[in-house]
mmCIF file of C-alpha atoms and ligand atoms in Angstrom:
data_model
loop_
_atom_site.group_PDB
_atom_site.id
_atom_site.type_symbol
_atom_site.label_atom_id
_atom_site.label_comp_id
_atom_site.label_asym_id
_atom_site.label_seq_id
_atom_site.Cartn_x
_atom_site.Cartn_y
_atom_site.Cartn_z
ATOM 1 C CA MET Q 24 144.404 96.189 -2.743
ATOM 2 C CA ASP Q 25 147.537 96.845 -0.573
ATOM 3 C CA THR Q 26 148.780 100.145 -0.204
ATOM 4 C CA LYS Q 27 152.614 100.292 0.109
ATOM 5 C CA LEU Q 28 155.750 102.421 -1.662
ATOM 6 C CA VAL Q 29 156.364 101.534 -5.100
ATOM 7 C CA THR Q 30 160.366 101.164 -5.641
ATOM 8 C CA GLU Q 31 162.507 104.387 -6.972
ATOM 9 C CA THR Q 32 162.815 103.036 -10.364
ATOM 10 C CA ASP Q 33 158.977 102.298 -11.123
ATOM 11 C CA GLN Q 34 157.820 104.010 -14.310
ATOM 12 C CA VAL Q 35 154.575 105.230 -12.562
ATOM 13 C CA LEU Q 36 156.849 107.875 -10.932
ATOM 14 C CA ARG Q 37 157.759 109.728 -13.909
ATOM 15 C CA GLU Q 38 154.366 109.652 -15.391
ATOM 16 C CA ILE Q 39 151.568 112.535 -15.528
ATOM 17 C CA ALA Q 40 148.844 111.354 -13.204
ATOM 18 C CA GLU Q 41 145.318 111.504 -14.139
ATOM 19 C CA PRO Q 42 142.440 113.818 -12.315
ATOM 20 C CA TRP Q 43 140.392 112.382 -9.628
ATOM 21 C CA ASP Q 44 136.759 112.724 -11.172
ATOM 22 C CA PHE Q 45 134.572 112.559 -7.845
ATOM 23 C CA THR Q 46 131.275 111.270 -9.603
ATOM 24 C CA VAL Q 47 133.695 108.422 -11.676
ATOM 25 C CA ASP Q 48 136.185 107.433 -8.874
ATOM 26 C CA GLY Q 49 133.912 107.915 -6.003
ATOM 27 C CA ASP Q 50 134.696 108.759 -2.584
ATOM 28 C CA PRO Q 51 138.515 109.110 -2.416
ATOM 29 C CA SER Q 52 138.849 108.520 1.649
ATOM 30 C CA THR Q 53 140.207 105.058 1.787
ATOM 31 C CA LEU Q 54 142.547 105.596 -0.446
ATOM 32 C CA ILE Q 55 143.895 108.660 1.309
ATOM 33 C CA LYS Q 56 143.468 106.855 4.831
ATOM 34 C CA ASN Q 57 145.753 104.090 3.462
ATOM 35 C CA MET Q 58 148.111 106.864 2.015
ATOM 36 C CA ALA Q 59 148.306 108.205 5.390
ATOM 37 C CA LYS Q 60 149.303 104.866 7.398
ATOM 38 C CA VAL Q 61 152.152 104.520 4.897
ATOM 39 C CA MET Q 62 153.378 107.897 5.097
ATOM 40 C CA ILE Q 63 153.229 107.691 9.178
ATOM 41 C CA GLU Q 64 154.657 104.405 9.126
ATOM 42 C CA ASN Q 65 157.801 105.753 6.809
ATOM 43 C CA ASN Q 66 158.100 108.667 9.267
ATOM 44 C CA GLY Q 67 157.175 111.293 5.961
ATOM 45 C CA ILE Q 68 155.641 114.421 6.022
ATOM 46 C CA GLY Q 69 153.872 114.225 2.311
ATOM 47 C CA LEU Q 70 152.994 111.495 0.057
ATOM 48 C CA ALA Q 71 151.361 111.825 -3.244
ATOM 49 C CA ALA Q 72 149.232 109.069 -4.906
ATOM 50 C CA PRO Q 73 152.040 107.568 -7.497
ATOM 51 C CA GLN Q 74 154.316 106.955 -4.666
ATOM 52 C CA VAL Q 75 152.213 104.130 -4.072
ATOM 53 C CA GLY Q 76 151.259 103.233 -7.498
ATOM 54 C CA VAL Q 77 148.113 105.115 -7.928
ATOM 55 C CA LYS Q 78 148.076 107.231 -10.827
ATOM 56 C CA LYS Q 79 145.641 109.980 -9.833
ATOM 57 C CA ARG Q 80 146.131 113.472 -8.942
ATOM 58 C CA ILE Q 81 146.023 113.133 -5.273
ATOM 59 C CA PHE Q 82 148.547 113.895 -2.277
ATOM 60 C CA ILE Q 83 148.661 114.134 1.456
ATOM 61 C CA MET Q 84 150.608 116.206 3.571
ATOM 62 C CA GLY Q 85 151.189 117.069 7.638
ATOM 63 C CA ASN Q 86 150.955 114.430 10.223
ATOM 64 C CA GLU Q 87 148.704 112.235 12.374
ATOM 65 C CA THR Q 88 146.848 115.353 13.967
ATOM 66 C CA LYS Q 89 146.712 117.913 11.021
ATOM 67 C CA LEU Q 90 146.496 115.940 7.709
ATOM 68 C CA TYR Q 91 145.509 117.995 4.380
ATOM 69 C CA ALA Q 92 144.231 115.889 1.385
ATOM 70 C CA CYS Q 93 144.979 117.581 -1.803
ATOM 71 C CA ILE Q 94 142.917 116.472 -4.759
ATOM 72 C CA ASN Q 95 143.411 117.993 -8.503
ATOM 73 C CA PRO Q 96 145.980 120.392 -6.824
ATOM 74 C CA GLU Q 97 146.712 123.389 -8.515
ATOM 75 C CA ILE Q 98 149.610 126.347 -7.491
ATOM 76 C CA THR Q 99 147.838 129.609 -8.996
ATOM 77 C CA GLU Q 100 150.750 131.980 -7.649
ATOM 78 C CA GLY Q 101 154.281 131.458 -5.920
ATOM 79 C CA SER Q 102 156.503 133.909 -4.757
ATOM 80 C CA GLY Q 103 159.710 134.277 -2.829
ATOM 81 C CA GLU Q 104 162.762 131.419 -3.327
ATOM 82 C CA VAL Q 105 164.100 129.308 -0.794
ATOM 83 C CA MET Q 106 166.928 126.599 -0.865
ATOM 84 C CA ASP Q 107 166.364 123.987 1.590
ATOM 85 C CA LEU Q 108 167.263 120.097 1.852
ATOM 86 C CA GLU Q 109 164.703 117.844 0.584
ATOM 87 C CA GLY Q 110 163.688 114.022 0.678
ATOM 88 C CA CYS Q 111 161.937 111.799 -0.333
ATOM 89 C CA LEU Q 112 160.070 108.822 0.639
ATOM 90 C CA SER Q 113 160.478 107.145 -3.046
ATOM 91 C CA SER Q 114 164.608 108.137 -2.444
ATOM 92 C CA PRO Q 115 165.165 106.553 0.731
ATOM 93 C CA ASN Q 116 168.304 108.566 2.294
ATOM 94 C CA LEU Q 117 168.884 110.879 -0.949
ATOM 95 C CA TRP Q 118 168.978 114.448 0.465
ATOM 96 C CA LEU Q 119 168.957 117.441 -2.317
ATOM 97 C CA ASN Q 120 168.733 121.069 -1.778
ATOM 98 C CA VAL Q 121 166.159 122.347 -3.822
ATOM 99 C CA LYS Q 122 164.789 125.614 -4.392
ATOM 100 C CA ARG Q 123 161.125 126.470 -3.879
ATOM 101 C CA HIS Q 124 158.773 129.149 -3.665
ATOM 102 C CA GLU Q 125 158.181 130.576 -0.385
ATOM 103 C CA THR Q 126 154.963 131.330 -0.508
ATOM 104 C CA ILE Q 127 152.239 129.686 -2.624
ATOM 105 C CA LYS Q 128 148.953 130.539 -3.474
ATOM 106 C CA VAL Q 129 146.760 127.318 -4.492
ATOM 107 C CA LYS Q 130 143.486 125.520 -4.975
ATOM 108 C CA TYR Q 131 142.557 122.077 -4.491
ATOM 109 C CA TYR Q 132 139.868 119.664 -3.740
ATOM 110 C CA ASN Q 133 139.328 118.598 -0.124
ATOM 111 C CA ALA Q 134 138.558 114.408 0.804
ATOM 112 C CA LEU Q 135 134.877 115.736 0.577
ATOM 113 C CA GLY Q 136 135.388 117.256 -2.870
ATOM 114 C CA GLN Q 137 134.994 120.819 -1.633
ATOM 115 C CA GLU Q 138 137.055 123.697 -3.291
ATOM 116 C CA ILE Q 139 139.757 125.085 -1.411
ATOM 117 C CA ILE Q 140 141.847 128.240 -2.123
ATOM 118 C CA THR Q 141 144.462 128.968 0.758
ATOM 119 C CA GLU Q 142 147.943 129.730 0.853
ATOM 120 C CA PHE Q 143 150.474 128.002 2.266
ATOM 121 C CA ASN Q 144 154.537 129.014 3.448
ATOM 122 C CA GLY Q 145 157.221 127.723 4.940
ATOM 123 C CA ILE Q 146 157.571 123.811 4.809
ATOM 124 C CA MET Q 147 154.161 122.935 3.941
ATOM 125 C CA ALA Q 148 154.615 125.277 0.626
ATOM 126 C CA ARG Q 149 157.641 122.962 0.283
ATOM 127 C CA VAL Q 150 156.005 119.730 0.590
ATOM 128 C CA TYR Q 151 153.217 121.045 -1.241
ATOM 129 C CA GLN Q 152 155.460 121.897 -4.711
ATOM 130 C CA HIS Q 153 157.301 118.625 -4.028
ATOM 131 C CA GLU Q 154 154.301 116.556 -4.112
ATOM 132 C CA ARG Q 155 152.497 118.508 -6.256
ATOM 133 C CA ASP Q 156 155.572 118.039 -8.736
ATOM 134 C CA HIS Q 157 154.828 113.944 -8.096
ATOM 135 C CA LEU Q 158 151.456 114.380 -10.051
ATOM 136 C CA ASP Q 159 153.376 115.608 -13.257
ATOM 137 C CA GLY Q 160 155.748 112.690 -13.221
ATOM 138 C CA VAL Q 161 158.572 115.161 -11.832
ATOM 139 C CA CYS Q 162 160.851 113.739 -8.819
ATOM 140 C CA PHE Q 163 162.706 115.926 -6.940
ATOM 141 C CA ASP Q 164 166.563 114.727 -8.332
ATOM 142 C CA THR Q 165 165.600 116.760 -11.720
ATOM 143 C CA ARG Q 166 165.263 120.023 -9.852
ATOM 144 C CA VAL Q 167 169.013 119.708 -8.912
ATOM 145 C CA GLY Q 168 172.045 120.248 -11.197
ATOM 146 C CA LYS Q 169 173.953 117.302 -12.425
ATOM 147 C CA LEU Q 170 176.907 117.682 -10.309
ATOM 148 C CA SER Q 171 174.991 118.138 -6.684
ATOM 149 C CA LEU Q 172 172.725 114.965 -7.771
ATOM 150 C CA GLU Q 173 175.968 112.973 -8.340
ATOM 151 C CA MET Q 174 177.362 114.401 -4.722
ATOM 152 C CA ALA Q 175 174.030 113.349 -3.090
ATOM 153 C CA LYS Q 176 174.040 110.097 -4.659
ATOM 154 C CA LYS Q 177 177.990 109.313 -3.448
ATOM 155 C CA ARG Q 178 177.140 110.342 -0.087
ATOM 156 C CA ARG Q 179 174.129 108.257 0.131
ATOM 157 C CA LYS Q 180 176.171 105.378 -1.032
ATOM 158 C CA LYS Q 181 179.008 105.969 1.962
ATOM 159 C CA LYS Q 182 176.196 106.630 4.440
ATOM 160 C CA LEU Q 183 174.416 102.822 2.951
ATOM 161 C CA ARG Q 184 177.973 101.130 3.502
ATOM 162 C CA LYS Q 185 178.583 102.512 7.083
ATOM 163 C CA SER Q 186 175.235 101.058 8.237
ATOM 164 C CA LEU Q 187 176.148 97.865 6.967
ATOM 165 C CA TYR Q 188 178.777 97.685 9.756
HETATM 166 ZN ZN1 ZN O 209 158.724 112.505 -3.075
#
């Protein structure tokens, strides 16, 4: 199956993904490799399985040299709040100011099925929270106020119009 981004309006982006069961679903490394290809081709720093039409609780984040694969990821604790601009590969050219925890404690399984308990902060904490949301069918546009979303969409339209010339 070809791994590619679903469109912004695809229902899979609004649905709750199912846990990855290593004994039933097997080795996730092919999926992860295909997702990494899509993420890197699109200059992303995070990608969740539903974004490529796979309704499973898997996301990746990072880059070619340091890639995290987070399976059945949880956030066990969050602290601090920070507002910053966020984009999403499922919503091209839409940039929103989203409030996230600055530091998070997390638990997930890696591609080998090993349980990882660790902490992220800064940009990686932001990406983790954004991608983790995707697994619950939550897109970043529901994390901002209606007015700021409308304004961001107007800005996007203007930008798209400009790029036509
Ligand atoms: Zn996203």
